[in-house]
């Protein structure tokens, strides 16, 4: 199943950059670095990726301690699958802020750890992901802790540590009830638990327990898809998984409707092709 949350939002960070210091960039270079950073972010917003890279790299040449430029470059490299470069810039963001303390931009540090955690999940460094994301969730400067909790739940899901995943995801939706990505992950965990139980073989009445878990998966996925945001209603993986869940619950017509909506969103993605496959077999 295709992963969600690979697209990491990039926001312009409020606040000034660092003033020039002896042996470092001049005040003029710091000011020029700031201008190059803003140009780079603006070009990224216009989907001019090549131009964004050029200006962000110039920003760092002018001021190697421009943590905002390092943060955005790290994120862009991660989105392009350039993992070593991404990790280098994200680590520079963290290390520079640690060295500069209050003179830096400490609010960027938990964001960098969160992005680093996603990078580690996508490169199957799951223990490193948990460490980075735990650091992010515990940072009092974190302005969006629900994102780090959601990604921590994702990491635990990938490790098949389902109780820990549910604890982290539960914290994410407590902090932000409209966080459809976390509701999707809860559905994913419950679906996996139902599969695990079914594969374990008969013991007492596991069928009833598995059905209960599938019902909980359906409820979580419905939460995800009913959040009043375009990106939530277009969460194709959730339509696919809810269709699978409802098919297993014997709710065939509802499953078909979910698969059809999934294909309508994009028939060419991995999720879209999987939904079309279910429809071709009669769900």
Backbone as JSON, one array per atom type, in Angstrom:
{
  "sequence": "XXXXXXXXXXXXXXXXXXXXXXXXXXXXXXXXXXXXXXXXXXXXXXXXXXXXXXXXXXXXXXXXXXXXXXXXXXXXXXXXXXXXXXXXXXXXXXXXXXXXXXXXXXXXXXXXXXXXXXXXXXXXXXXXXXXXXXXXXXXXXXXXXXXXXXXXXXXXXXXXXXXXXXXXXXXXXXXXXXXXXXXXXXXXXXXXXXXXXXXXXXXXXXXXXXXXXXXXXXXXXXXXXXXXXXXXXXXXXXXXXXXXXXXXXXXXXXXXXXXXXXXXXXXXXXXXXXXXXXXXXXX",
  "N": [[0.85, -1.19, 0.0], [0.53, 2.21, -0.76], [2.47, 4.72, 0.83], [1.4, 7.28, 3.1], [1.69, 10.76, 3.99], [4.17, 11.44, 2.87], [4.61, 13.82, 1.63], [5.87, 16.7, 2.85], [4.95, 19.55, 4.55], [6.1, 22.83, 3.83], [6.9, 25.69, 5.47], [7.25, 29.23, 5.73], [9.33, 30.44, 8.19], [8.7, 32.46, 10.94], [10.42, 35.36, 12.19], [13.7, 36.76, 12.71], [16.91, 36.13, 11.16], [20.22, 35.13, 12.22], [22.43, 37.46, 13.66], [25.39, 38.96, 12.31], [28.67, 37.85, 13.31], [31.93, 37.95, 14.89], [34.33, 36.57, 12.74], [32.43, 35.2, 11.39], [29.72, 35.39, 8.99], [29.21, 38.62, 7.47], [27.07, 41.36, 8.48], [25.81, 42.25, 6.2], [25.98, 40.0, 4.52], [24.42, 38.22, 5.99], [21.93, 39.46, 5.75], [21.59, 39.33, 2.96], [21.57, 36.56, 2.69], [19.2, 35.94, 3.98], [17.4, 37.12, 2.18], [17.86, 35.54, -0.09], [16.99, 33.08, 0.88], [14.23, 33.6, 1.23], [13.51, 34.05, -1.42], [14.01, 31.49, -2.43], [12.1, 29.92, -1.05], [9.79, 31.11, -2.02], [9.96, 30.46, -4.75], [9.79, 27.69, -4.57], [7.14, 27.49, -3.74], [5.96, 28.16, -6.12], [6.41, 25.95, -7.58], [8.84, 25.83, -8.82], [11.32, 24.06, -8.66], [14.06, 23.73, -9.26], [14.98, 26.39, -9.3], [14.42, 27.04, -6.65], [16.22, 25.4, -5.23], [18.64, 26.53, -6.11], [18.63, 29.16, -5.01], [18.35, 28.63, -2.28], [20.68, 27.22, -1.73], [22.51, 29.22, -2.25], [21.83, 30.92, -0.19], [22.82, 29.51, 2.01], [25.52, 29.48, 1.37], [26.17, 32.15, 1.72], [25.55, 32.5, 4.41], [26.37, 30.15, 6.49], [25.07, 29.39, 8.79], [22.38, 29.67, 8.47], [19.68, 28.47, 9.51], [17.07, 28.09, 8.72], [17.22, 27.87, 5.92], [18.73, 25.52, 5.73], [16.87, 23.75, 6.86], [14.7, 23.79, 5.03], [16.0, 22.94, 2.69], [16.78, 20.38, 3.52], [14.27, 19.18, 3.76], [13.35, 19.33, 1.09], [15.27, 17.76, -0.24], [14.65, 15.32, 0.97], [12.09, 14.85, -0.04], [12.75, 14.36, -2.66], [14.01, 11.98, -2.47], [16.69, 12.0, -1.92], [18.47, 10.98, 0.27], [20.81, 11.04, 1.92], [21.76, 13.67, 1.62], [19.53, 15.01, 2.56], [19.45, 14.18, 5.26], [21.87, 15.28, 6.11], [21.44, 18.1, 5.95], [19.25, 18.41, 7.69], [20.33, 17.51, 10.1], [22.27, 19.46, 10.38], [20.65, 21.67, 10.85], [19.64, 20.99, 13.4], [22.02, 20.69, 14.94], [23.2, 23.22, 14.68], [21.31, 24.9, 15.9], [21.46, 23.85, 18.47], [24.06, 24.57, 19.17], [23.92, 27.37, 19.05], [21.88, 28.04, 20.77], [19.54, 30.16, 22.46], [20.05, 32.19, 20.64], [19.68, 31.13, 18.18], [17.2, 29.49, 16.17], [15.28, 27.94, 17.94], [12.73, 26.82, 17.77], [12.65, 25.52, 15.38], [13.94, 23.13, 15.76], [12.39, 20.84, 16.84], [10.78, 20.47, 14.57], [12.68, 19.72, 12.7], [13.58, 17.3, 13.8], [11.2, 15.85, 13.57], [10.85, 15.73, 10.76], [13.18, 14.37, 10.16], [12.58, 11.96, 11.41], [10.52, 10.98, 9.72], [12.01, 10.66, 7.39], [13.7, 8.58, 8.25], [11.83, 6.54, 8.65], [11.0, 6.1, 6.03], [13.32, 5.1, 4.99], [13.65, 2.8, 6.31], [14.92, 2.77, 8.78], [14.05, 2.18, 11.53], [14.35, 2.15, 14.36], [15.96, 4.41, 14.69], [14.13, 6.26, 13.75], [12.12, 6.21, 15.73], [13.58, 7.21, 17.91], [14.21, 9.84, 17.0], [11.61, 10.9, 16.64], [10.48, 10.64, 19.16], [12.06, 12.49, 20.48], [11.16, 14.82, 19.23], [8.42, 14.87, 20.0], [8.71, 15.33, 22.7], [9.68, 17.89, 22.96], [9.26, 21.05, 24.21], [9.11, 23.25, 22.63], [7.82, 22.52, 20.36], [5.56, 23.28, 17.93], [3.61, 21.92, 16.57], [2.86, 19.35, 17.79], [1.18, 17.18, 17.36], [1.72, 16.19, 14.83], [4.22, 14.96, 15.08], [3.58, 12.98, 16.97], [1.78, 11.5, 15.43], [3.47, 10.56, 13.38], [5.2, 9.07, 14.94], [3.48, 7.04, 15.75], [3.11, 5.86, 13.25], [5.72, 4.89, 12.8], [5.9, 2.94, 14.84], [3.87, 1.27, 13.95], [5.04, 0.27, 11.59], [6.97, -1.25, 12.78], [5.52, -3.27, 13.78], [4.61, -3.02, 16.34], [1.96, -2.79, 17.76], [0.3, -1.98, 20.04], [1.86, 0.17, 21.09], [1.83, 1.82, 18.86], [-0.89, 2.52, 18.72], [-1.15, 3.94, 21.12], [0.48, 6.21, 20.61], [-0.8, 7.29, 18.33], [-3.31, 7.76, 19.38], [-2.72, 9.86, 21.12], [-2.06, 11.76, 19.21], [-4.55, 12.32, 17.92], [-5.97, 13.2, 20.07], [-4.72, 15.62, 20.59], [-5.2, 16.9, 18.17], [-8.11, 16.62, 16.87], [-8.99, 16.69, 14.22], [-7.11, 15.51, 12.66], [-6.64, 13.83, 10.03], [-4.79, 12.06, 8.92], [-3.74, 10.68, 11.12], [-6.03, 9.36, 12.05], [-6.42, 7.67, 9.87], [-4.13, 6.05, 10.15], [-4.73, 4.8, 12.59], [-6.89, 3.24, 11.78], [-5.49, 1.6, 10.04], [-3.79, 0.22, 11.79], [-5.67, -1.18, 13.37], [-6.83, -2.79, 11.4], [-4.62, -4.36, 10.7], [-4.23, -5.69, 13.11], [-6.56, -7.23, 13.17], [-6.09, -8.89, 10.98], [-3.81, -10.22, 11.9], [-4.88, -11.62, 14.05], [-6.68, -13.28, 12.73], [-4.92, -14.85, 11.25], [-3.7, -16.26, 13.22], [-5.14, -18.48, 13.8], [-7.8, -20.71, 14.96], [-8.93, -20.12, 18.23], [-10.7, -20.31, 20.91], [-13.09, -18.0, 20.29], [-12.07, -16.42, 17.94], [-12.99, -15.24, 15.64], [-15.09, -13.44, 16.24], [-13.67, -11.51, 17.7], [-11.92, -10.57, 15.74], [-13.76, -9.44, 13.98], [-14.69, -7.37, 15.57], [-12.38, -5.79, 15.74], [-12.13, -5.11, 13.05], [-14.43, -3.57, 12.79], [-13.71, -1.43, 14.41], [-11.59, -0.47, 12.9], [-13.0, 0.38, 10.63], [-14.5, 2.45, 11.76], [-12.49, 4.3, 12.51], [-11.36, 4.9, 10.01], [-13.53, 6.04, 8.76], [-13.78, 8.34, 10.33], [-11.44, 9.61, 9.42], [-12.02, 10.13, 6.7], [-14.21, 11.76, 6.82], [-13.42, 14.17, 7.79], [-13.58, 17.63, 7.33], [-11.94, 18.59, 5.08], [-10.22, 19.13, 2.06], [-7.92, 17.59, 1.48], [-8.27, 15.45, 3.15], [-10.66, 14.21, 2.36], [-9.71, 13.33, -0.02], [-7.98, 11.29, 0.56], [-6.62, 8.73, -0.62], [-5.56, 6.2, 0.08], [-7.02, 5.68, 2.37], [-9.63, 5.34, 1.42], [-9.24, 2.99, -0.03], [-8.46, 1.18, 2.02], [-10.68, 1.27, 3.71], [-12.57, 0.21, 1.99], [-11.58, -2.43, 1.72], [-11.84, -3.22, 4.38], [-14.64, -3.07, 4.79], [-15.48, -4.93, 2.95], [-14.56, -7.28, 4.14], [-16.13, -7.23, 6.36], [-18.48, -7.97, 5.3], [-20.01, -6.07, 4.06], [-20.79, -5.49, 1.26], [-21.81, -3.73, -0.81], [-21.22, -1.2, 0.19], [-18.46, -1.41, 0.29], [-17.86, -1.61, -2.46], [-18.63, 0.94, -3.28], [-16.7, 2.48, -1.95], [-14.33, 1.58, -3.21], [-14.86, 2.43, -5.8], [-14.88, 5.22, -5.47], [-12.23, 5.58, -4.75], [-10.9, 4.86, -7.15], [-11.87, 6.88, -8.78], [-10.5, 9.07, -7.77], [-7.81, 8.74, -8.57], [-6.8, 6.68, -10.98], [-4.34, 5.67, -11.62], [-2.46, 5.45, -9.63], [-0.76, 3.44, -7.12], [-2.6, 2.76, -5.12], [-5.0, 3.32, -6.49], [-4.92, 1.41, -8.56], [-5.02, -0.91, -7.05], [-7.6, -0.69, -5.97], [-9.1, -0.81, -8.33], [-8.53, -3.43, -9.01], [-9.87, -4.86, -6.98], [-12.48, -4.18, -7.66], [-12.71, -5.4, -10.14], [-12.83, -8.03, -9.48], [-15.2, -8.21, -8.28], [-15.27, -7.19, -5.72]],
  "CA": [[0.0, 0.0, 0.0], [1.34, 3.42, -0.83], [2.58, 5.45, 2.09], [0.91, 8.64, 3.16], [2.53, 11.7, 4.72], [5.5, 11.65, 2.3], [4.71, 15.22, 1.29], [6.06, 17.44, 4.08], [4.66, 20.96, 4.31], [7.19, 23.76, 4.05], [6.35, 26.99, 5.83], [8.22, 30.25, 6.04], [9.4, 30.57, 9.63], [8.75, 33.85, 11.37], [11.56, 35.72, 13.02], [14.9, 37.12, 11.98], [18.06, 35.24, 11.21], [21.24, 35.46, 13.18], [23.26, 38.61, 13.34], [26.78, 38.64, 12.02], [29.53, 37.76, 14.48], [33.33, 37.91, 14.47], [34.74, 35.34, 12.11], [31.31, 34.65, 10.65], [29.27, 36.25, 7.89], [28.93, 40.02, 7.8], [25.65, 41.7, 8.55], [25.3, 42.32, 4.82], [25.81, 38.63, 4.03], [23.25, 37.65, 6.68], [20.74, 40.05, 5.13], [21.48, 38.75, 1.62], [21.19, 35.16, 2.88], [17.76, 35.95, 4.28], [16.68, 37.42, 0.94], [17.96, 34.35, -0.94], [16.1, 32.07, 1.48], [12.84, 33.95, 0.92], [13.34, 33.79, -2.85], [13.95, 30.04, -2.61], [10.8, 29.43, -0.58], [8.79, 31.59, -2.96], [10.04, 29.66, -5.98], [9.23, 26.37, -4.27], [5.69, 27.64, -3.77], [5.56, 28.24, -7.53], [6.83, 24.66, -8.17], [10.12, 25.99, -9.51], [12.2, 23.37, -7.73], [15.45, 24.02, -9.59], [15.26, 27.74, -8.81], [14.41, 27.01, -5.18], [17.5, 24.84, -4.8], [19.72, 27.48, -6.4], [18.62, 30.27, -4.06], [18.58, 28.12, -0.93], [22.11, 26.92, -1.62], [23.21, 30.51, -2.15], [21.58, 31.41, 1.17], [23.74, 28.83, 2.92], [26.88, 29.94, 1.06], [26.33, 33.46, 2.34], [25.47, 32.34, 5.87], [26.28, 28.72, 6.78], [24.22, 29.14, 9.96], [20.99, 29.96, 8.14], [19.03, 27.18, 9.82], [15.84, 27.98, 7.92], [17.58, 27.35, 4.6], [19.1, 24.12, 5.91], [15.65, 22.99, 7.12], [13.93, 23.63, 3.79], [16.78, 22.09, 1.79], [16.66, 19.01, 4.0], [12.95, 18.69, 3.41], [13.28, 19.15, -0.35], [16.06, 16.58, -0.6], [13.89, 14.14, 1.41], [11.0, 14.64, -0.99], [13.35, 13.86, -3.9], [14.65, 10.71, -2.2], [18.13, 12.21, -1.76], [18.39, 10.8, 1.71], [22.02, 11.46, 2.62], [21.76, 15.13, 1.63], [18.45, 15.43, 3.45], [19.87, 13.97, 6.65], [22.94, 16.22, 6.42], [20.88, 19.44, 6.21], [18.41, 18.36, 8.89], [21.24, 17.43, 11.25], [22.88, 20.78, 10.53], [19.64, 22.51, 11.53], [19.6, 20.62, 14.82], [23.3, 20.96, 15.58], [23.42, 24.67, 14.72], [20.45, 25.44, 16.95], [21.99, 23.44, 19.77], [25.25, 25.37, 19.45], [23.58, 28.79, 19.2], [20.93, 28.23, 21.87], [18.48, 31.14, 22.21], [20.39, 33.05, 19.51], [19.26, 30.46, 16.96], [15.75, 29.37, 16.01], [15.04, 26.64, 18.58], [11.44, 26.24, 17.39], [12.84, 24.66, 14.22], [14.55, 21.85, 16.12], [11.44, 19.72, 16.81], [10.36, 20.24, 13.19], [13.76, 18.97, 12.04], [13.53, 15.92, 14.3], [10.02, 15.21, 13.0], [11.15, 15.42, 9.37], [14.2, 13.33, 10.2], [11.88, 10.72, 11.72], [9.85, 10.51, 8.5], [13.08, 10.18, 6.52], [14.16, 7.29, 8.74], [10.79, 5.54, 8.37], [11.03, 5.8, 4.6], [14.56, 4.37, 4.69], [13.6, 1.59, 7.13], [15.74, 2.91, 9.98], [12.9, 2.4, 12.4], [14.79, 2.52, 15.7], [16.37, 5.82, 14.61], [12.9, 7.05, 13.6], [11.48, 6.33, 17.05], [14.4, 8.12, 18.72], [14.02, 11.21, 16.52], [10.24, 11.35, 16.85], [10.32, 10.81, 20.61], [12.67, 13.78, 20.8], [10.26, 15.86, 18.75], [7.21, 14.95, 20.83], [9.05, 15.8, 24.04], [10.24, 19.24, 22.91], [8.23, 22.03, 24.55], [9.04, 24.26, 21.57], [7.12, 21.95, 19.21], [4.3, 23.99, 17.69], [2.65, 20.98, 15.98], [3.25, 18.04, 18.32], [0.34, 16.08, 16.85], [2.36, 15.59, 13.65], [5.27, 14.05, 15.55], [2.92, 11.81, 17.56], [1.25, 10.69, 14.33], [4.58, 9.86, 12.73], [5.68, 8.05, 15.88], [2.56, 5.91, 15.6], [3.45, 5.23, 11.97], [6.96, 4.13, 13.0], [5.59, 1.74, 15.62], [3.11, 0.37, 13.07], [6.0, -0.4, 10.72], [7.71, -2.2, 13.61], [4.52, -4.23, 14.26], [4.38, -2.78, 17.77], [0.65, -2.19, 17.58], [-0.16, -1.19, 21.2], [2.59, 1.44, 21.14], [1.32, 2.64, 17.76], [-2.2, 3.08, 19.09], [-0.94, 4.96, 22.16], [0.98, 7.43, 19.98], [-1.83, 7.84, 17.45], [-4.36, 8.29, 20.24], [-2.27, 11.17, 21.57], [-2.14, 12.67, 18.06], [-5.92, 12.78, 17.67], [-6.41, 14.0, 21.23], [-4.2, 16.97, 20.4], [-5.81, 17.48, 16.96], [-9.15, 15.66, 16.45], [-9.21, 16.73, 12.77], [-5.89, 15.01, 12.02], [-7.14, 12.66, 9.3], [-3.71, 11.11, 8.73], [-3.63, 9.82, 12.3], [-7.2, 8.47, 12.05], [-6.12, 6.64, 8.88], [-3.17, 5.12, 10.73], [-5.44, 3.99, 13.58], [-7.59, 2.22, 11.0], [-4.49, 0.69, 9.5], [-3.34, -0.65, 12.89], [-6.76, -2.09, 13.73], [-6.95, -3.76, 10.3], [-3.49, -5.28, 10.85], [-4.5, -6.53, 14.28], [-7.57, -8.2, 12.77], [-5.39, -9.87, 10.13], [-2.93, -11.0, 12.77], [-5.72, -12.52, 14.82], [-7.22, -14.3, 11.82], [-3.84, -15.75, 10.85], [-3.25, -17.04, 14.38], [-5.89, -19.72, 13.84], [-8.9, -20.75, 15.93], [-8.64, -20.21, 19.67], [-11.91, -19.74, 21.46], [-13.91, -17.45, 19.22], [-11.33, -15.28, 17.41], [-13.72, -14.56, 14.58], [-15.79, -12.31, 16.8], [-12.69, -10.49, 18.05], [-11.44, -9.98, 14.5], [-14.83, -8.6, 13.47], [-14.68, -6.17, 16.39], [-11.24, -4.98, 15.31], [-12.47, -4.55, 11.74], [-15.41, -2.51, 13.02], [-12.95, -0.29, 14.91], [-10.87, 0.06, 11.74], [-13.98, 1.09, 9.81], [-14.85, 3.69, 12.47], [-11.36, 5.23, 12.41], [-11.23, 5.32, 8.61], [-14.65, 6.96, 8.5], [-13.34, 9.61, 10.92], [-10.45, 10.23, 8.52], [-12.61, 10.56, 5.43], [-15.26, 12.74, 7.06], [-12.86, 15.47, 8.16], [-14.0, 18.58, 6.3], [-10.79, 19.18, 4.4], [-10.07, 18.49, 0.75], [-6.88, 16.56, 1.49], [-8.78, 14.28, 3.88], [-11.62, 13.54, 1.49], [-8.95, 12.75, -1.14], [-6.97, 10.37, 1.11], [-6.94, 7.55, -1.42], [-5.26, 4.99, 0.84], [-8.1, 5.44, 3.33], [-10.75, 4.76, 0.66], [-8.86, 1.61, -0.32], [-8.48, 0.35, 3.22], [-12.05, 1.13, 4.19], [-13.22, -0.75, 1.1], [-11.15, -3.77, 2.14], [-12.43, -3.49, 5.7], [-16.07, -3.32, 4.64], [-15.63, -6.21, 2.25], [-14.37, -8.34, 5.13], [-17.27, -7.19, 7.27], [-19.66, -8.42, 4.57], [-20.79, -4.9, 3.61], [-20.28, -5.5, -0.11], [-22.19, -2.55, -1.59], [-20.44, -0.06, 0.7], [-17.08, -1.64, -0.15], [-17.78, -1.26, -3.88], [-18.69, 2.4, -3.37], [-15.39, 3.0, -1.55], [-13.36, 1.29, -4.26], [-15.16, 3.3, -6.94], [-14.4, 6.56, -5.13], [-10.78, 5.47, -4.79], [-10.49, 4.88, -8.56], [-12.19, 8.21, -9.29], [-9.46, 10.01, -7.34], [-6.67, 8.56, -9.48], [-6.74, 5.25, -11.33], [-2.99, 5.28, -12.0], [-1.61, 5.26, -8.46], [-0.77, 2.09, -6.58], [-3.89, 2.55, -4.45], [-6.04, 3.28, -7.5], [-4.85, 0.13, -9.25], [-5.5, -1.94, -6.13], [-9.05, -0.56, -5.92], [-9.64, -1.34, -9.59], [-8.42, -4.87, -8.92], [-10.97, -5.36, -6.17], [-13.73, -4.02, -8.43], [-12.74, -6.36, -11.24], [-13.15, -9.34, -8.92], [-16.51, -8.13, -7.62], [-15.06, -6.8, -4.32]],
  "C": [[0.88, 1.24, 0.0], [1.34, 4.13, 0.5], [1.91, 6.81, 1.97], [1.9, 9.44, 3.98], [3.92, 11.81, 4.14], [5.69, 13.11, 1.92], [4.77, 16.04, 2.56], [5.85, 18.92, 3.79], [5.87, 21.81, 4.64], [6.59, 25.13, 4.32], [7.49, 27.97, 6.06], [8.18, 30.48, 7.54], [9.52, 32.04, 10.0], [10.01, 34.11, 12.18], [12.79, 35.96, 12.19], [15.97, 36.06, 12.07], [19.09, 35.8, 12.17], [22.05, 36.66, 12.72], [24.68, 38.17, 13.07], [27.61, 38.64, 13.29], [30.97, 37.66, 13.99], [33.69, 36.56, 13.9], [33.64, 34.69, 11.3], [30.91, 35.58, 9.53], [29.04, 37.68, 8.38], [27.43, 40.23, 7.91], [25.03, 41.75, 7.16], [25.06, 40.92, 4.26], [24.61, 37.95, 4.69], [21.97, 38.16, 6.05], [20.52, 39.46, 3.73], [21.06, 37.27, 1.69], [19.7, 35.05, 3.15], [16.94, 36.17, 3.01], [16.71, 36.21, -0.01], [17.05, 33.23, -0.42], [14.65, 32.34, 1.09], [12.54, 33.73, -0.56], [13.18, 32.28, -3.1], [12.61, 29.47, -2.2], [9.69, 29.87, -1.52], [8.77, 30.79, -4.25], [9.53, 28.25, -5.75], [7.71, 26.42, -4.3], [5.13, 27.73, -5.17], [5.95, 26.98, -8.3], [8.07, 24.78, -9.04], [11.2, 25.39, -8.61], [13.67, 23.7, -7.99], [15.85, 25.4, -9.08], [15.3, 27.79, -7.29], [15.74, 26.48, -4.66], [18.63, 25.86, -4.98], [19.77, 28.58, -5.34], [18.84, 29.79, -2.63], [20.05, 27.77, -0.72], [22.93, 28.19, -1.52], [23.02, 31.11, -0.76], [22.55, 30.79, 2.16], [25.19, 29.22, 2.64], [27.16, 31.27, 1.75], [26.35, 33.38, 3.86], [25.28, 30.87, 6.19], [25.41, 28.38, 7.98], [22.77, 29.55, 9.72], [20.19, 28.67, 8.3], [17.74, 27.0, 9.04], [16.14, 27.39, 6.55], [17.98, 25.89, 4.69], [17.84, 23.25, 6.09], [14.88, 22.74, 5.82], [14.69, 22.76, 2.8], [16.7, 20.63, 2.22], [15.33, 18.39, 3.63], [12.83, 18.41, 1.91], [14.09, 17.93, -0.81], [15.33, 15.29, -0.19], [12.77, 13.83, 0.42], [11.51, 14.07, -2.31], [14.04, 12.52, -3.69], [16.16, 10.8, -2.08], [18.44, 12.18, -0.26], [19.62, 11.28, 2.47], [22.09, 12.98, 2.71], [20.68, 15.65, 2.57], [18.88, 15.31, 4.9], [20.94, 15.0, 7.04], [22.38, 17.6, 6.77], [20.01, 19.45, 7.47], [19.27, 18.3, 10.14], [21.95, 18.76, 11.47], [21.93, 21.74, 11.21], [19.66, 22.25, 13.02], [20.88, 21.03, 15.53], [23.57, 22.45, 15.71], [22.56, 25.3, 15.8], [20.96, 25.07, 18.34], [23.2, 24.29, 20.15], [24.9, 26.82, 19.76], [22.62, 29.05, 20.35], [19.87, 29.25, 21.52], [18.77, 32.06, 21.03], [19.99, 32.42, 18.17], [17.75, 30.51, 16.79], [15.32, 28.03, 16.6], [13.69, 26.02, 18.23], [11.55, 25.37, 16.15], [13.35, 23.27, 14.58], [13.54, 20.7, 16.15], [10.91, 19.44, 15.42], [11.41, 19.41, 12.45], [13.78, 17.52, 12.5], [12.34, 15.17, 13.72], [10.28, 14.81, 11.55], [12.2, 14.32, 9.27], [13.56, 11.97, 10.5], [11.17, 10.13, 10.51], [10.89, 9.96, 7.52], [13.54, 8.79, 6.95], [13.11, 6.19, 8.53], [10.88, 5.12, 6.91], [12.29, 5.06, 4.17], [14.73, 3.16, 5.61], [14.59, 1.59, 8.3], [14.79, 3.19, 11.15], [13.29, 2.76, 13.83], [15.24, 3.98, 15.74], [15.15, 6.71, 14.48], [12.23, 7.27, 14.94], [12.26, 7.31, 17.93], [14.17, 9.57, 18.3], [12.63, 11.73, 16.84], [9.91, 11.49, 18.33], [10.92, 12.15, 21.05], [11.76, 14.93, 20.4], [9.03, 16.0, 19.64], [7.49, 15.53, 22.21], [9.57, 17.22, 24.1], [9.13, 20.26, 23.15], [8.1, 23.13, 23.5], [8.27, 23.76, 20.34], [5.76, 22.61, 19.06], [3.22, 23.09, 17.12], [2.96, 19.56, 16.5], [2.41, 16.89, 17.8], [0.96, 15.41, 15.64], [3.43, 14.58, 14.07], [4.66, 12.8, 16.2], [2.36, 10.9, 16.47], [2.34, 9.91, 13.63], [5.2, 8.8, 13.64], [4.79, 6.82, 15.82], [2.81, 5.14, 14.32], [4.7, 4.36, 12.13], [6.69, 2.84, 13.77], [4.76, 0.74, 14.81], [4.06, -0.41, 12.18], [6.82, -1.43, 11.48], [6.81, -3.32, 14.14], [4.36, -4.17, 15.78], [3.04, -2.03, 17.88], [0.13, -1.45, 18.83], [0.54, 0.16, 21.32], [2.12, 2.38, 20.04], [0.0, 3.29, 18.14], [-2.07, 4.14, 20.18], [-0.5, 6.28, 21.53], [-0.09, 8.09, 19.11], [-3.0, 8.4, 18.24], [-3.99, 9.67, 20.77], [-2.37, 12.19, 20.44], [-3.56, 13.19, 17.86], [-6.52, 13.47, 18.88], [-5.94, 15.44, 21.08], [-4.86, 17.66, 19.21], [-6.84, 16.49, 16.42], [-9.4, 15.63, 14.94], [-8.0, 16.2, 11.99], [-6.23, 13.7, 11.3], [-6.04, 11.63, 9.06], [-3.56, 10.17, 9.89], [-4.83, 8.88, 12.4], [-7.0, 7.35, 11.03], [-5.18, 5.6, 9.48], [-3.82, 4.24, 11.81], [-6.21, 2.88, 12.87], [-6.65, 1.17, 10.47], [-4.01, -0.3, 10.58], [-4.43, -1.65, 13.25], [-6.97, -3.17, 12.66], [-5.84, -4.8, 10.41], [-3.69, -6.21, 12.03], [-5.55, -7.6, 13.94], [-6.96, -9.29, 11.89], [-4.53, -10.8, 10.97], [-3.72, -12.03, 13.56], [-6.27, -13.64, 13.93], [-6.15, -15.31, 11.43], [-3.36, -16.64, 11.98], [-3.99, -18.36, 14.49], [-6.92, -19.71, 14.94], [-8.39, -20.92, 17.36], [-9.8, -19.54, 20.37], [-12.79, -19.28, 20.32], [-13.2, -16.23, 18.63], [-12.07, -14.53, 16.33], [-14.44, -13.34, 15.08], [-14.85, -11.18, 17.15], [-12.19, -9.79, 16.8], [-12.49, -9.04, 13.91], [-14.9, -7.3, 14.27], [-13.55, -5.23, 15.99], [-11.5, -4.34, 13.94], [-13.49, -3.42, 11.87], [-14.72, -1.25, 13.54], [-12.13, 0.35, 13.8], [-11.8, 0.9, 10.88], [-14.33, 2.44, 10.45], [-13.74, 4.72, 12.33], [-11.22, 5.76, 10.99], [-12.36, 6.27, 8.22], [-14.36, 8.32, 9.11], [-12.41, 10.35, 9.97], [-11.12, 10.85, 7.31], [-13.7, 11.61, 5.61], [-14.74, 14.07, 7.58], [-13.09, 16.44, 7.01], [-12.8, 19.34, 5.73], [-10.59, 18.42, 3.09], [-9.06, 17.37, 0.79], [-7.32, 15.3, 2.22], [-9.77, 13.5, 3.03], [-10.93, 12.86, 0.3], [-7.88, 11.78, -0.67], [-7.22, 8.98, 0.52], [-6.66, 6.24, -0.67], [-6.37, 4.65, 1.83], [-9.33, 4.86, 2.64], [-10.47, 3.29, 0.34], [-9.01, 0.73, 0.91], [-9.89, 0.2, 3.78], [-12.84, 0.18, 3.29], [-12.86, -2.18, 1.48], [-11.81, -4.17, 3.45], [-13.9, -3.85, 5.57], [-16.34, -4.6, 3.87], [-15.52, -7.36, 3.24], [-15.49, -8.37, 6.16], [-18.56, -7.65, 6.59], [-20.52, -7.3, 4.06], [-20.38, -4.6, 2.15], [-20.59, -4.22, -0.87], [-21.41, -1.32, -1.13], [-18.97, -0.19, 0.29], [-16.91, -1.23, -1.61], [-17.79, 0.26, -4.05], [-17.36, 3.03, -2.98], [-14.34, 2.76, -2.62], [-13.6, 2.19, -5.49], [-14.68, 4.73, -6.69], [-12.88, 6.61, -5.2], [-10.27, 5.58, -6.23], [-10.75, 6.25, -9.16], [-11.1, 9.22, -8.94], [-8.24, 9.94, -8.24], [-6.51, 7.07, -9.76], [-5.32, 4.76, -11.56], [-2.03, 5.09, -10.83], [-1.66, 3.79, -8.03], [-2.1, 1.78, -5.9], [-5.01, 2.45, -5.47], [-6.08, 1.96, -8.25], [-5.34, -1.0, -8.35], [-7.03, -1.89, -6.03], [-9.7, -1.11, -7.19], [-9.58, -2.86, -9.6], [-9.54, -5.49, -8.1], [-12.29, -5.27, -6.94], [-13.83, -5.06, -9.53], [-13.07, -7.78, -10.76], [-14.48, -9.34, -8.18], [-16.42, -7.8, -6.15], [-15.3, -7.97, -3.4]]
}
